[in-house]
C-alpha positions as MATLAB code, in Angstrom:
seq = 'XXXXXXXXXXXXXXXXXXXXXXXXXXXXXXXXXXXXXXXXXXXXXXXXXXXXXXXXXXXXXXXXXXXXXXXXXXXXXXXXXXXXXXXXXXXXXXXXXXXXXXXXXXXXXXXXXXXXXXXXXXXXXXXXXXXXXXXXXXXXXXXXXXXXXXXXXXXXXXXXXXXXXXXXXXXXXXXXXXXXXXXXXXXXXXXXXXXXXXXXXXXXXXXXXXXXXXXXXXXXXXXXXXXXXXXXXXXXXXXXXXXXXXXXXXXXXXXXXXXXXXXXXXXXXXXXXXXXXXXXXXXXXXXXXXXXXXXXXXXXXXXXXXXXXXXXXXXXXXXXXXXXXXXXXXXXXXXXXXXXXXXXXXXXXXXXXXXXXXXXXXXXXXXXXXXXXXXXXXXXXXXXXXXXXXXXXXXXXXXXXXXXXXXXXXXXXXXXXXXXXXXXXXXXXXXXXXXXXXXXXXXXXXXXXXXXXXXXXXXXXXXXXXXXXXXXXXXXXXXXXXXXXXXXXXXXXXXXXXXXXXXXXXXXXXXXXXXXXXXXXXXXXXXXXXXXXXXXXXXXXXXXXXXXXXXXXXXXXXXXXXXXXXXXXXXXXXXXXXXXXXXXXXXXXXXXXXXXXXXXXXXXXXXXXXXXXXXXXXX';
ca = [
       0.000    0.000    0.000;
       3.012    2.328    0.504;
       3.603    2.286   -2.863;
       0.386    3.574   -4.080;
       0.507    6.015   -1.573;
       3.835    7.834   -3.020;
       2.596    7.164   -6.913;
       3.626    9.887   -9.134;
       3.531   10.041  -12.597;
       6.442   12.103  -12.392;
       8.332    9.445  -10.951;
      10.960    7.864  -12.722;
       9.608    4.099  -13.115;
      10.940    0.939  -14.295;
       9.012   -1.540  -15.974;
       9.557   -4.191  -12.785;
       8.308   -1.471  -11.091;
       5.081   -0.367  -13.534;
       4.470   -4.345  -13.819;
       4.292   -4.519   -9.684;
       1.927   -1.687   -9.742;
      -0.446   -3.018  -11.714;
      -0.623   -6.293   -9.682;
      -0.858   -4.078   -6.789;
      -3.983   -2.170   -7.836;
      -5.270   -5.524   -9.480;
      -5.328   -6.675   -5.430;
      -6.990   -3.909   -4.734;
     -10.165   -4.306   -6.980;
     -10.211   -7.156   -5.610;
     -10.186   -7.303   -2.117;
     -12.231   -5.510    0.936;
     -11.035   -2.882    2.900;
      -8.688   -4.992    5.375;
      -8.680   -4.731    9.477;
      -5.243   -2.654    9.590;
      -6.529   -0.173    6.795;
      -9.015    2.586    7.831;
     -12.241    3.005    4.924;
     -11.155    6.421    4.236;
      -7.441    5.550    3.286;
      -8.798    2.471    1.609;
     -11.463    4.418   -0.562;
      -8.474    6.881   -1.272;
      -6.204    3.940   -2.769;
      -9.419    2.200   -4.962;
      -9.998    5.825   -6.726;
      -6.395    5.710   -7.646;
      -6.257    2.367   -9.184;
      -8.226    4.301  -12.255;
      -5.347    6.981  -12.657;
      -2.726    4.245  -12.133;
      -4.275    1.483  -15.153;
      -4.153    4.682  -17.054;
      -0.796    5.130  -16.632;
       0.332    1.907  -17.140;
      -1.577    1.882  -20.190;
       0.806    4.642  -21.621;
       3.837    3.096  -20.458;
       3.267    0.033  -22.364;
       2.074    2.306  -25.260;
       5.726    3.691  -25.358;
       7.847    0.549  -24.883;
       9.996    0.537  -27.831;
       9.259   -3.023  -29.194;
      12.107   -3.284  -31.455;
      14.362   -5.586  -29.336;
      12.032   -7.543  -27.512;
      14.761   -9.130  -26.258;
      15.883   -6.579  -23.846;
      12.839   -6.000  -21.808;
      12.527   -9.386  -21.041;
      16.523   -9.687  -19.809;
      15.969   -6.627  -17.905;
      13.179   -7.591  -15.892;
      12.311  -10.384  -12.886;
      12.104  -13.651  -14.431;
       8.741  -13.965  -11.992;
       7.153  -10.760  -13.996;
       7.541  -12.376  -17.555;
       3.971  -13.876  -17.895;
       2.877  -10.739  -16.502;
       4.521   -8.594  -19.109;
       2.900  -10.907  -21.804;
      -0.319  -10.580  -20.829;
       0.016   -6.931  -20.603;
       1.346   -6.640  -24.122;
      -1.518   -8.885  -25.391;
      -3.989   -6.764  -23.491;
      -2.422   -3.416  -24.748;
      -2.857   -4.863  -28.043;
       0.856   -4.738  -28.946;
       1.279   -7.924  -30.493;
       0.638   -6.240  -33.748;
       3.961   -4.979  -33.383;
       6.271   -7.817  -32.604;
       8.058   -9.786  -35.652;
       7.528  -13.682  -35.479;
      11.952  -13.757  -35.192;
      11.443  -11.940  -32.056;
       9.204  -14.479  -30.621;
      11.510  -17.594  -31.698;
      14.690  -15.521  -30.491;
      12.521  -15.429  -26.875;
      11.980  -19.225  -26.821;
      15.015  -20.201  -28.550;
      17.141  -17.848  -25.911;
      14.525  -19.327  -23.025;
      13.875  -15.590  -22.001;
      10.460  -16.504  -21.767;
       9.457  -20.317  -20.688;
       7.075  -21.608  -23.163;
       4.155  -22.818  -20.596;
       4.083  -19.097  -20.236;
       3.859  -18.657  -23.800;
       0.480  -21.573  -23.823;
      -0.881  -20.037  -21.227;
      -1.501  -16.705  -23.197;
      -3.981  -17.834  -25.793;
      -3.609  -14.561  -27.539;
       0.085  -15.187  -28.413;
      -0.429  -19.171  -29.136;
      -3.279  -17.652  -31.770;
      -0.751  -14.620  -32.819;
       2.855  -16.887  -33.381;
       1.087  -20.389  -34.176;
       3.546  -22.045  -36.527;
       6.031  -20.020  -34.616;
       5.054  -21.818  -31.706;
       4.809  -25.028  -33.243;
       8.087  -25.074  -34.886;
       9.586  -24.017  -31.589;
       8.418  -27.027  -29.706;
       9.842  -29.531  -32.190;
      12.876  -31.592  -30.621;
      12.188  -29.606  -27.617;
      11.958  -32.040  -24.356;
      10.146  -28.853  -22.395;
       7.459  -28.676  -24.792;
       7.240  -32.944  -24.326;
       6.925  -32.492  -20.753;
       3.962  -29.981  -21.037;
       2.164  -32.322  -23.284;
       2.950  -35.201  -20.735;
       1.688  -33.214  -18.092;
      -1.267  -31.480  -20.090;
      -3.088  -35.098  -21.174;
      -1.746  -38.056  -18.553;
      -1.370  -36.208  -15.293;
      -4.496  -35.325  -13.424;
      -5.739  -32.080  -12.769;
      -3.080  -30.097  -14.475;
      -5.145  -29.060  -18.003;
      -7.954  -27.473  -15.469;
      -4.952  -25.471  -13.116;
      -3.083  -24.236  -15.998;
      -5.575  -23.285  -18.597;
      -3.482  -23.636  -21.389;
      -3.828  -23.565  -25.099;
      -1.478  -25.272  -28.017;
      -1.089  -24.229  -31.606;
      -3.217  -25.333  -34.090;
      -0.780  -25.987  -36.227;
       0.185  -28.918  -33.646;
      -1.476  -31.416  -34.655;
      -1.352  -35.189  -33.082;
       1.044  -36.384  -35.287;
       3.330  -33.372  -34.251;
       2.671  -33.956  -30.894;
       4.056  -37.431  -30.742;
       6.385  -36.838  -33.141;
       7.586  -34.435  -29.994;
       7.207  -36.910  -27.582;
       8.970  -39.738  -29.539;
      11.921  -37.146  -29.287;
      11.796  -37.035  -25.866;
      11.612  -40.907  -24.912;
      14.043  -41.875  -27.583;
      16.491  -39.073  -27.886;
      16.314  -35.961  -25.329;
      19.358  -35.900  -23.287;
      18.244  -37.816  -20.193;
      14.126  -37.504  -19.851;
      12.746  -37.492  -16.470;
      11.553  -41.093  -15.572;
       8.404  -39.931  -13.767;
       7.458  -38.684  -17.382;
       8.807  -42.064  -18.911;
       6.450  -43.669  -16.094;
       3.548  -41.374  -17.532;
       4.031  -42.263  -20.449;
       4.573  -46.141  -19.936;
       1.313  -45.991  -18.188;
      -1.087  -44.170  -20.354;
      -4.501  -44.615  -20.712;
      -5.814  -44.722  -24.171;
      -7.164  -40.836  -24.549;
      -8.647  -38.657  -27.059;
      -5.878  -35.907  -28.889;
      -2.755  -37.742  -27.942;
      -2.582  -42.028  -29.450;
       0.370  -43.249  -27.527;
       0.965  -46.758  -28.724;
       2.389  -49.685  -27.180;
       5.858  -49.060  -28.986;
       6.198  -46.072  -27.292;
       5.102  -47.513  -23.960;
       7.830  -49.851  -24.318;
      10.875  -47.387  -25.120;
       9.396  -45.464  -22.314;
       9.529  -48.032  -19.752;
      12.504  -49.455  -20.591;
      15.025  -46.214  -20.770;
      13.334  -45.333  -17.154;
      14.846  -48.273  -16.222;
      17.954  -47.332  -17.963;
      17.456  -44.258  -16.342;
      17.536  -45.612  -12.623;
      20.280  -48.054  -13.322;
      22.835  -45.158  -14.048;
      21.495  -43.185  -11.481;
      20.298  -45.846   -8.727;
      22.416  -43.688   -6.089;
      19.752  -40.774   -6.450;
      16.413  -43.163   -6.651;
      14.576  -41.683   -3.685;
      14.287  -44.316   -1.405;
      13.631  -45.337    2.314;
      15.333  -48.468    3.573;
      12.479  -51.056    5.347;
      10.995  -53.729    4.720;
       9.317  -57.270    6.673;
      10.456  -60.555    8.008;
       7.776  -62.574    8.536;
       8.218  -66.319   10.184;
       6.905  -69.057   12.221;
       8.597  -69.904   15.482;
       8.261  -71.778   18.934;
       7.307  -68.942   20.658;
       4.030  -69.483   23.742;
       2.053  -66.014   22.724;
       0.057  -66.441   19.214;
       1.528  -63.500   17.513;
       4.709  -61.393   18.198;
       5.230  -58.269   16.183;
       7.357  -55.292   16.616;
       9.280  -52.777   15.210;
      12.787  -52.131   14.654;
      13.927  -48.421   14.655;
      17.391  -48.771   12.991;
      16.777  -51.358   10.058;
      12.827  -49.778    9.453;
      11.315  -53.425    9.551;
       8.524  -55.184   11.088;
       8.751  -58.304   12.273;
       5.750  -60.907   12.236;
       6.487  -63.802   14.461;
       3.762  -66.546   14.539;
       3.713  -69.683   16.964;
       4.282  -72.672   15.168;
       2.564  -74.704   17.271;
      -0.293  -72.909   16.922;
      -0.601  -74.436   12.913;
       0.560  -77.789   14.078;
      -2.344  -78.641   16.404;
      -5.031  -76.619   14.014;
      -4.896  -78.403   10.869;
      -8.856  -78.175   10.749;
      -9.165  -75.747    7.161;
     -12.162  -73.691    8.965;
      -9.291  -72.121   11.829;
      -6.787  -71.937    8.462;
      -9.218  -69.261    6.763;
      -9.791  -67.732   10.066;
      -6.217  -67.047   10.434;
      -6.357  -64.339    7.874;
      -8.977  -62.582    9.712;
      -8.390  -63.219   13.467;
      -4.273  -63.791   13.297;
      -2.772  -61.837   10.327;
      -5.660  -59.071    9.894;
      -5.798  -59.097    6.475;
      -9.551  -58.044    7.852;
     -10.740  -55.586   10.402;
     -13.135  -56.009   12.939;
     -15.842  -54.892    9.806;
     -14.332  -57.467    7.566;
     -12.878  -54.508    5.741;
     -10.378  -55.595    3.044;
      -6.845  -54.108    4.816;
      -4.326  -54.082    1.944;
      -6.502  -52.055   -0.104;
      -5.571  -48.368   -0.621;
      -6.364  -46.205    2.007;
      -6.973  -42.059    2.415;
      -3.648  -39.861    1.984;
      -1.361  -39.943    5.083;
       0.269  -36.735    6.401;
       3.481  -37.928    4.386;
       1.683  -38.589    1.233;
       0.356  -34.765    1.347;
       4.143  -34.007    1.918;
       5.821  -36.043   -0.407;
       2.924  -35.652   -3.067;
       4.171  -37.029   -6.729;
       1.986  -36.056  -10.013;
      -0.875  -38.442  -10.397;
      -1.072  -39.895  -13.383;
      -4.763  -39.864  -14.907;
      -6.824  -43.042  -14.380;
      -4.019  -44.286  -12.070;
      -4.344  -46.129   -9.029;
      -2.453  -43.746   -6.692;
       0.250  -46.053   -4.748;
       0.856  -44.133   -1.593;
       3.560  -44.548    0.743;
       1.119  -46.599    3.207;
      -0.306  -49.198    0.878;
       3.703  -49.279   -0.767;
       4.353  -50.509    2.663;
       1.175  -52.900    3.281;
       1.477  -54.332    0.045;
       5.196  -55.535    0.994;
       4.266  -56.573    4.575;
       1.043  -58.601    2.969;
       3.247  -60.382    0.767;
       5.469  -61.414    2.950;
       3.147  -62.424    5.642;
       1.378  -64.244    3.099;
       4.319  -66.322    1.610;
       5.783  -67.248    4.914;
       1.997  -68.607    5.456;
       1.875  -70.331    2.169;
       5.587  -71.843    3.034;
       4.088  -73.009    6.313;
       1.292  -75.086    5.071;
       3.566  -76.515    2.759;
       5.260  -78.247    5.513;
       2.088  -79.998    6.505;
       1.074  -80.962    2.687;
      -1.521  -78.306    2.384;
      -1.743  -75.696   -0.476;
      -3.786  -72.065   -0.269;
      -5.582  -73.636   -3.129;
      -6.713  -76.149   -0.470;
      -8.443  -73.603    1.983;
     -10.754  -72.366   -1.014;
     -11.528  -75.769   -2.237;
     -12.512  -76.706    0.902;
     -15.015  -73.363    1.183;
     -16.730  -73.595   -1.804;
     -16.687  -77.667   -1.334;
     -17.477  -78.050    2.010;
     -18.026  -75.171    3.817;
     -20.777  -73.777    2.000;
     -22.923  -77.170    2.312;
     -22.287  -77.887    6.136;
     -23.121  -74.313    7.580;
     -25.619  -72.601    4.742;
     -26.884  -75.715    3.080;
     -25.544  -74.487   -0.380;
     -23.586  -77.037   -2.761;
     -23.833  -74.980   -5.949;
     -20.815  -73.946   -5.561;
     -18.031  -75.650   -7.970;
     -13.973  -74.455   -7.667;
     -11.839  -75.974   -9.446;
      -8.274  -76.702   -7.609;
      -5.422  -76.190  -10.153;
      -2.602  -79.345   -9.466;
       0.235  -79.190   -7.832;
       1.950  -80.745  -10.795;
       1.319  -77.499  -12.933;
       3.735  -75.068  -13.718;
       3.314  -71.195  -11.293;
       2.605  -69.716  -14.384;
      -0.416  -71.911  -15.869;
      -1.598  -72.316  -11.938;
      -2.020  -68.614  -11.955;
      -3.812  -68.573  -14.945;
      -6.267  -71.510  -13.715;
      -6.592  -69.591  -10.944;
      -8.070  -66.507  -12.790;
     -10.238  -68.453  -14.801;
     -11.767  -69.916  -11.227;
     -12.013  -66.395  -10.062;
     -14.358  -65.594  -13.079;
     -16.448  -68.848  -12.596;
     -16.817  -68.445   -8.368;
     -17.852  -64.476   -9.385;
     -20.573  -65.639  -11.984;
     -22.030  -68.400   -9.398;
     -22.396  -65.518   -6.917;
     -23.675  -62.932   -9.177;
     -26.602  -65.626   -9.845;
     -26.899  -67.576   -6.615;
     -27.775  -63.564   -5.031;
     -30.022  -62.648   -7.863;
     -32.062  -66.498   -8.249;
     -31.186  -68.245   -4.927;
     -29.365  -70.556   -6.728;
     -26.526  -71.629   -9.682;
     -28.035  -72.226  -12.305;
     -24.871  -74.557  -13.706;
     -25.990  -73.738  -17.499;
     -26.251  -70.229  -17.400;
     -22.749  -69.696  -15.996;
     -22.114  -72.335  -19.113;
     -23.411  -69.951  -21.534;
     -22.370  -66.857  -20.227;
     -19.082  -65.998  -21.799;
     -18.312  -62.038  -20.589;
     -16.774  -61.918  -16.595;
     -18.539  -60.324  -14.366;
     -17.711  -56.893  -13.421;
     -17.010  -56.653   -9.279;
     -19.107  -54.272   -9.333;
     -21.918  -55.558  -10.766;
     -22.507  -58.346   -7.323;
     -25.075  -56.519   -5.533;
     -25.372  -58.108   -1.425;
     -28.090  -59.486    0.070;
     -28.643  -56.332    2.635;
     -30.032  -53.188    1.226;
     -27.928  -51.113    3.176;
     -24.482  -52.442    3.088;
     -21.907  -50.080    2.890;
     -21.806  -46.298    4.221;
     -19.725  -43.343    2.582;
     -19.012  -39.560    3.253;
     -21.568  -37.684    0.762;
     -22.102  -34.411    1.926;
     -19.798  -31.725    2.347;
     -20.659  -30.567    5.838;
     -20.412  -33.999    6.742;
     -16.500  -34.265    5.573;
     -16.378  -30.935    6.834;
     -17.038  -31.652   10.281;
     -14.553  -34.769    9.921;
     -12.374  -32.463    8.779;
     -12.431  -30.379   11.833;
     -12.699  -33.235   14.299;
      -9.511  -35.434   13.592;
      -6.961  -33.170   12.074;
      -4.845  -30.505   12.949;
      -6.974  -27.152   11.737;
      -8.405  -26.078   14.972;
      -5.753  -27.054   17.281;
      -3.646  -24.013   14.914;
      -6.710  -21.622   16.708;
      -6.053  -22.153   20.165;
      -4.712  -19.737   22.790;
      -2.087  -21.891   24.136;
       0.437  -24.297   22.970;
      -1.470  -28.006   21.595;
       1.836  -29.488   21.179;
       1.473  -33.162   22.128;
      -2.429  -33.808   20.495;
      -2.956  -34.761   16.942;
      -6.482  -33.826   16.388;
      -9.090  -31.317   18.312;
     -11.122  -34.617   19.498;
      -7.736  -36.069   21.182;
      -7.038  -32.533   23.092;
     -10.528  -31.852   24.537;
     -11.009  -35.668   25.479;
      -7.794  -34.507   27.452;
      -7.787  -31.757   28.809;
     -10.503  -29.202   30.695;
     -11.411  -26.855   27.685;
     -13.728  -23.897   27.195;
     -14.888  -22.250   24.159;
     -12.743  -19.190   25.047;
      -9.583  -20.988   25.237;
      -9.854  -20.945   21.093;
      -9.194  -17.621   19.275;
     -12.375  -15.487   18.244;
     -12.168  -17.376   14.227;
     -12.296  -20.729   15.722;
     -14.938  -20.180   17.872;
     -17.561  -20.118   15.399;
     -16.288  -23.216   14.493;
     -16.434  -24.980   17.687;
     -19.563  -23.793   18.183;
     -20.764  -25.072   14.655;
     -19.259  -28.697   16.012;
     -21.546  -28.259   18.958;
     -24.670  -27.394   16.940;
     -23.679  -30.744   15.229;
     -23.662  -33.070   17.867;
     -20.171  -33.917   17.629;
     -19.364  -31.708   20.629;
     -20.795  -30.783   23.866;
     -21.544  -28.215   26.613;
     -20.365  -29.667   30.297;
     -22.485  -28.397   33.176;
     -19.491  -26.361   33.946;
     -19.692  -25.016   30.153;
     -16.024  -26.680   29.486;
     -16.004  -28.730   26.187;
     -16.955  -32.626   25.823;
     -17.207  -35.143   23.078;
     -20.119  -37.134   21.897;
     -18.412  -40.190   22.014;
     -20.908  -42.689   20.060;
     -21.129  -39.681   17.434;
     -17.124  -38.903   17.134;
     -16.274  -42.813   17.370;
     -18.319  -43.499   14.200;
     -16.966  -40.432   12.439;
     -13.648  -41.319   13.284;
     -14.521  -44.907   11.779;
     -15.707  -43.415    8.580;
     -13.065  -40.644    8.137;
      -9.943  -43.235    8.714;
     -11.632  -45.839    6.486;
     -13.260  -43.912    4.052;
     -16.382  -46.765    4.777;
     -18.536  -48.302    7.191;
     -20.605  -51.387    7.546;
     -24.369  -50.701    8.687;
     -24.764  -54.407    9.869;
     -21.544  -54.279   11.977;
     -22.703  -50.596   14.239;
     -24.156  -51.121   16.897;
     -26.394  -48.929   19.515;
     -26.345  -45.219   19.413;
     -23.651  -45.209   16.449;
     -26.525  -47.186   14.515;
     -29.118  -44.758   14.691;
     -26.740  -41.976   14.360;
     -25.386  -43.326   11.178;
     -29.301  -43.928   10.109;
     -29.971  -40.131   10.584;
     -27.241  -39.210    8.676;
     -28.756  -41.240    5.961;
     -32.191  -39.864    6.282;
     -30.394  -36.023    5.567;
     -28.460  -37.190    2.979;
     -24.840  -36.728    4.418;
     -23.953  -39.932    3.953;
     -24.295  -42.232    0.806;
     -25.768  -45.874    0.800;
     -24.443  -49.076   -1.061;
     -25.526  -52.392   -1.749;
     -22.564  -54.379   -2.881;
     -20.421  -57.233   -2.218;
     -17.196  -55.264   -2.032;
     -16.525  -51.559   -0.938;
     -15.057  -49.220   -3.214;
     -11.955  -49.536   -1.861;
     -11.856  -53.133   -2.582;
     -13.351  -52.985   -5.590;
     -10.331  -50.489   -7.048;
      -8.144  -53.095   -5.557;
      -9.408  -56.121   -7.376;
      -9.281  -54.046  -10.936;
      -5.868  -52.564   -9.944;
      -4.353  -55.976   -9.504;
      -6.671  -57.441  -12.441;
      -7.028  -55.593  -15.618;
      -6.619  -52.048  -17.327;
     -10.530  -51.178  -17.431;
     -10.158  -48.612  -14.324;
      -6.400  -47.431  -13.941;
      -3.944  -47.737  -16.565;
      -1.037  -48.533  -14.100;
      -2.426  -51.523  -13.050;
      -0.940  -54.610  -12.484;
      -3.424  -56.335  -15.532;
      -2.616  -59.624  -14.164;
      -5.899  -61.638  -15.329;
      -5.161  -60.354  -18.898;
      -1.273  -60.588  -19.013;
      -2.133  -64.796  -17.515;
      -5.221  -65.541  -19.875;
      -3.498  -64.141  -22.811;
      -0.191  -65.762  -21.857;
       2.115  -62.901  -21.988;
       3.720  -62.770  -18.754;
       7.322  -62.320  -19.211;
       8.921  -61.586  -16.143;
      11.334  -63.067  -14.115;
      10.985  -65.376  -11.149;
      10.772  -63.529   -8.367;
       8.371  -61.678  -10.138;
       6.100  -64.514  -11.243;
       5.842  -65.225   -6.777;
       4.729  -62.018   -6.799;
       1.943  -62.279   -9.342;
       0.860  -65.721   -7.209;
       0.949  -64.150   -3.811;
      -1.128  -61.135   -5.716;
      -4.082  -63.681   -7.041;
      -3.884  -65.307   -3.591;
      -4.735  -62.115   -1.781;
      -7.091  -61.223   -4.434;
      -8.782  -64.536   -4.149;
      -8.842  -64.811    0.182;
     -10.782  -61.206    0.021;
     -13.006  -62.763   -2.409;
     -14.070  -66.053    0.066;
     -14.275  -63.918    3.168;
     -16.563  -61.180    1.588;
     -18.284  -64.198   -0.150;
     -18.437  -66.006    3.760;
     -19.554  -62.434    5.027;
     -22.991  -62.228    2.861;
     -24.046  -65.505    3.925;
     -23.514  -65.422    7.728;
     -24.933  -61.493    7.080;
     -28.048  -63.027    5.100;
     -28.368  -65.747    7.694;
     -27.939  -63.605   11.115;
     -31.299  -61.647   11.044;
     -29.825  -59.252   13.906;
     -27.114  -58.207   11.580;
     -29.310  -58.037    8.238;
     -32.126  -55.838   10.225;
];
């Protein structure tokens, strides 16, 4: 504000200086008077902004235009898109020679997604433009970014050529993959993983070149991959407790100890399935899948990469899961081994046995691949079972039984999310935003930031006023209104003494749905029941009725096929068309994968039948 307060024509500026000025009165329009700023004073800056436009206006009327070059050397590099859209709204184009613009890019005194994001210049200097990003791995990174990752088209508004047409445009990013000095690998990963998407047909040749010089890429410079060191050893050891896990600070691993002796004496296949639930909590207490992908962790907001679009984001968390999962799961597998029982075992005996003697249902028909078959072809019997156990569910819920001659004759594979469950109401989710809102509040860190004395020590506003003796006044004035909001919401209450309490059936089932992202009506119980039924009655929460969640219905087509996110795994397709090529270790992997796909698939199958059965859970 000082600065408009000592504006002079008379004064002596520099174009950094007329350029600041007009952001500075460009504020101005645009704000309300603020606290520190009396309305007078205020009032006296807004009828200068008029006198000010006009004079920067004439400034840019008198730029001599003839060496372009020059004004943009002798000005901040962070004023350059300014100064272009100034000249563009001054109508000065008109006087700048195409030279001068490819002199500009060329010399990189202006970047060119400055350039594209001034659609008056991209009209004005199209082939210029055009011919400028040729062989040019900045212009191949801004189409990268532009079509395959998300959200970056609607932040940066920008426009190419014309004159670039498709075939340009991979013709630019062909450049980049095969011949730019050293292209970034989390484009080459982009690019490796592309969906198939209108303006830009990246084919699978490309895909290839892409993945493999990112691999090329991290081979010469595997002392710079970003990396931190941990990892899992899970095993099975004469130890008297069930389960001993812990954590070791210097080497970053977990370590899953399980009593052998525990397996030994339960050989019965019903305590086997239960083990994945009730021992290794691949389940939670909802029969919630657990190495699906969960909501963004603190670190995952901090160490943030580009999402690719239609990716399946891998987060630090599941990263983590997903290697403690397979581990836990192979030292299982190993395990059983000993005793002459295969994983393919446990499911035979579900859909063989276990159906029949507790539901009464024997329409069931698996399959077990033989032990005498090669990993590879196992895997792919195994897929081909998945389809066939998802068909006989997708009928027995819709007729009440198999019909074995209509799964014949039915040739497409069911869709996961196509099973609709038995119960009507299912599965809960976050719908409305002053639901999330109040989440929001609850169990992160933006009120504590509004308090009057240090929170250090709490992670969430919930934790700190279950701990401590609070009163509304012990927040600053802003979060007040806020706390008070949380009160008119139930979430928080008024003590006799007017200190601050917690609904605790109301904050426990929030705190359920905002760590999970989901929650089971038939597994609440109480208070938290008909709380969760009034926030379906106004709409702040949304209501499914499918076998699988969202979350593990991303899962299953993450580790499946390319239909949902084009960085999938695609193991069903790469198995049933027989063009897995990897290497050993990597063909475990793609087992213990199907395995984990095909356990959550019996235990949600198991959960709609004891859920249909129990009549207390179903109401």
């Amino acid at each position: 504000m000082p600065i408009l307060g000592s504006f002079d024509t008379a004064n002596n500026y520099d174009l950094n200086q007329v350029v600041e000025l007009e952001n500075i009165i460009r504020i101005v329009k645009s704000i309300k008077c603020p606290p520190n700023i009396s309305p007078e004073k205020f009032k006296e800056y807004r009828d200068k902004t008029s006198e000010i436009s006009r004079f920067v206006c004439s400034y840019f009327q008198q730029l001599d235009l003839s060496n372009i070059e020059n004004i943009f050397q002798s000005t901040w590099i962070y004023f350059s898109l300014d100064i272009l859209e100034l000249l563009e709204r001054f109508n000065l184009l008109r006087k700048i020679p195409d030279s001068s613009i490819k002199d500009l890019l060329d010399k990189k005194l202006v970047s060119l997604i400055n350039i594209l994001r001034c659609k008056g210049w991209v009209k004005k200097y199209n082939q210029v433009i055009t011919d400028c990003m040729m062989n040019n791995k900045d212009a191949a990174e801004i189409i990268i970014k532009y079509y395959l990752v998300k959200g970056f088209a609607e932040k940066e508004n920008i426009a190419f050529p014309k004159a670039l047409t498709q075939e340009k445009k991979i013709e630019i990013l062909n450049y980049y993959v095969n011949d730019s000095s050293e292209p970034h690998p989390n484009y080459l990963e982009l690019i490796e993983n592309a969906p198939v998407i209108q303006g830009l047909n990246i084919d699978d040749r490309m895909r290839l070149r892409a993945k493999k010089n990112k691999e090329k890429y991290w081979e010469k410079h595997s002392s710079e991959k970003p990396s931190f060191s941990y990892g899992c050893i899970a095993s099975f050891q004469e130890i008297d407790e069930e389960l001993n896990e812990s954590y070791n600070e210097e080497d970053h691993h977990v370590y899953c100890v399980y009593r052998k002796k525990w397996v030994r004496e339960h050989h019965d296949f019903p305590t086997l399935l239960n083990n994945f639930i009730f021992l290794f909590g691949f389940f939670d207490s909802e029969l919630r899948c657990q190495f699906v992908l969960k909501k963004k962790s603190i670190i995952d907001e901090l160490l943030a990469e580009s999402e690719g679009i239609k990716h399946y984001p891998i987060r630090s968390q599941f990263t983590k899961n997903r290697m403690i999962y397979y581990k836990i799961l192979s030292t299982y597998k190993e395990e059983l081994e000993n005793y002459g029982i295969c994983i393919e075992d446990l499911f035979d005996y579900f859909f063989g046995d276990y159906l029949k003697e507790n539901f009464g249902i024997s329409d069931f028909e698996f399959k077990k691949p033989s032990k005498s078959v090669s990993l590879s072809e196992r895997i792919k019997l195994l897929y081909i079972e998945m389809d066939g156990i998802l068909k006989q569910l997708k009928y027995y819920i819709e007729d009440g039984r198999v019909d074995k001659e209509l799964v014949a004759i039915s040739s497409n594979p069911v869709r996961i999310g196509e099973l609709k469950s038995f119960l009507k109401q299912k599965y809960a989710y976050a719908k409305g935003d002053r639901l999330k809102e109040e989440m929001r509040f609850l169990f992160s860190f933006n009120l504590l930031f509004g308090m009057n004395f240090a929170w250090s020590g709490y992670n969430s506003l919930v934790e700190i006023i279950a701990k401590e003796h609070l009163f509304i006044t012990d927040f600053a004035e802003q979060a007040r209104v806020w706390i008070k909001w949380l009160i008119e919401r139930g979430a928080l209450l008024l003590e006799a003494d007017n200190s601050l309490g917690i609904d605790i059936d109301r904050c426990s089932l929030l705190y359920n749905l905002y760590e999970n992202e989901v929650v089971c009506f038939a597994h609440q119980k109480g208070k938290q029941k008909e709380i969760l039924k009034e926030l379906v009655e106004k709409e702040e929460v949304e209501v499914e009725s499918t076998v699988f969640s969202r979350q593990e219905r991303d899962y299953y087509n993450f580790v499946l096929n390319k239909k949902e996110f084009s960085n999938s795994l695609d193991l069903r397709n790469t198995f049933l068309h027989g063009s897995f090529y990897g290497t050993d270790e990597e063909l475990q992997q793609a087992y213990i994968e199907t395995l984990k796909v095909f356990i959550m698939i019996v235990v949600k199958v198991n959960e709609e039948f004891c859920l249909k059965q129990n009549d207390k859970l179903c109401s």
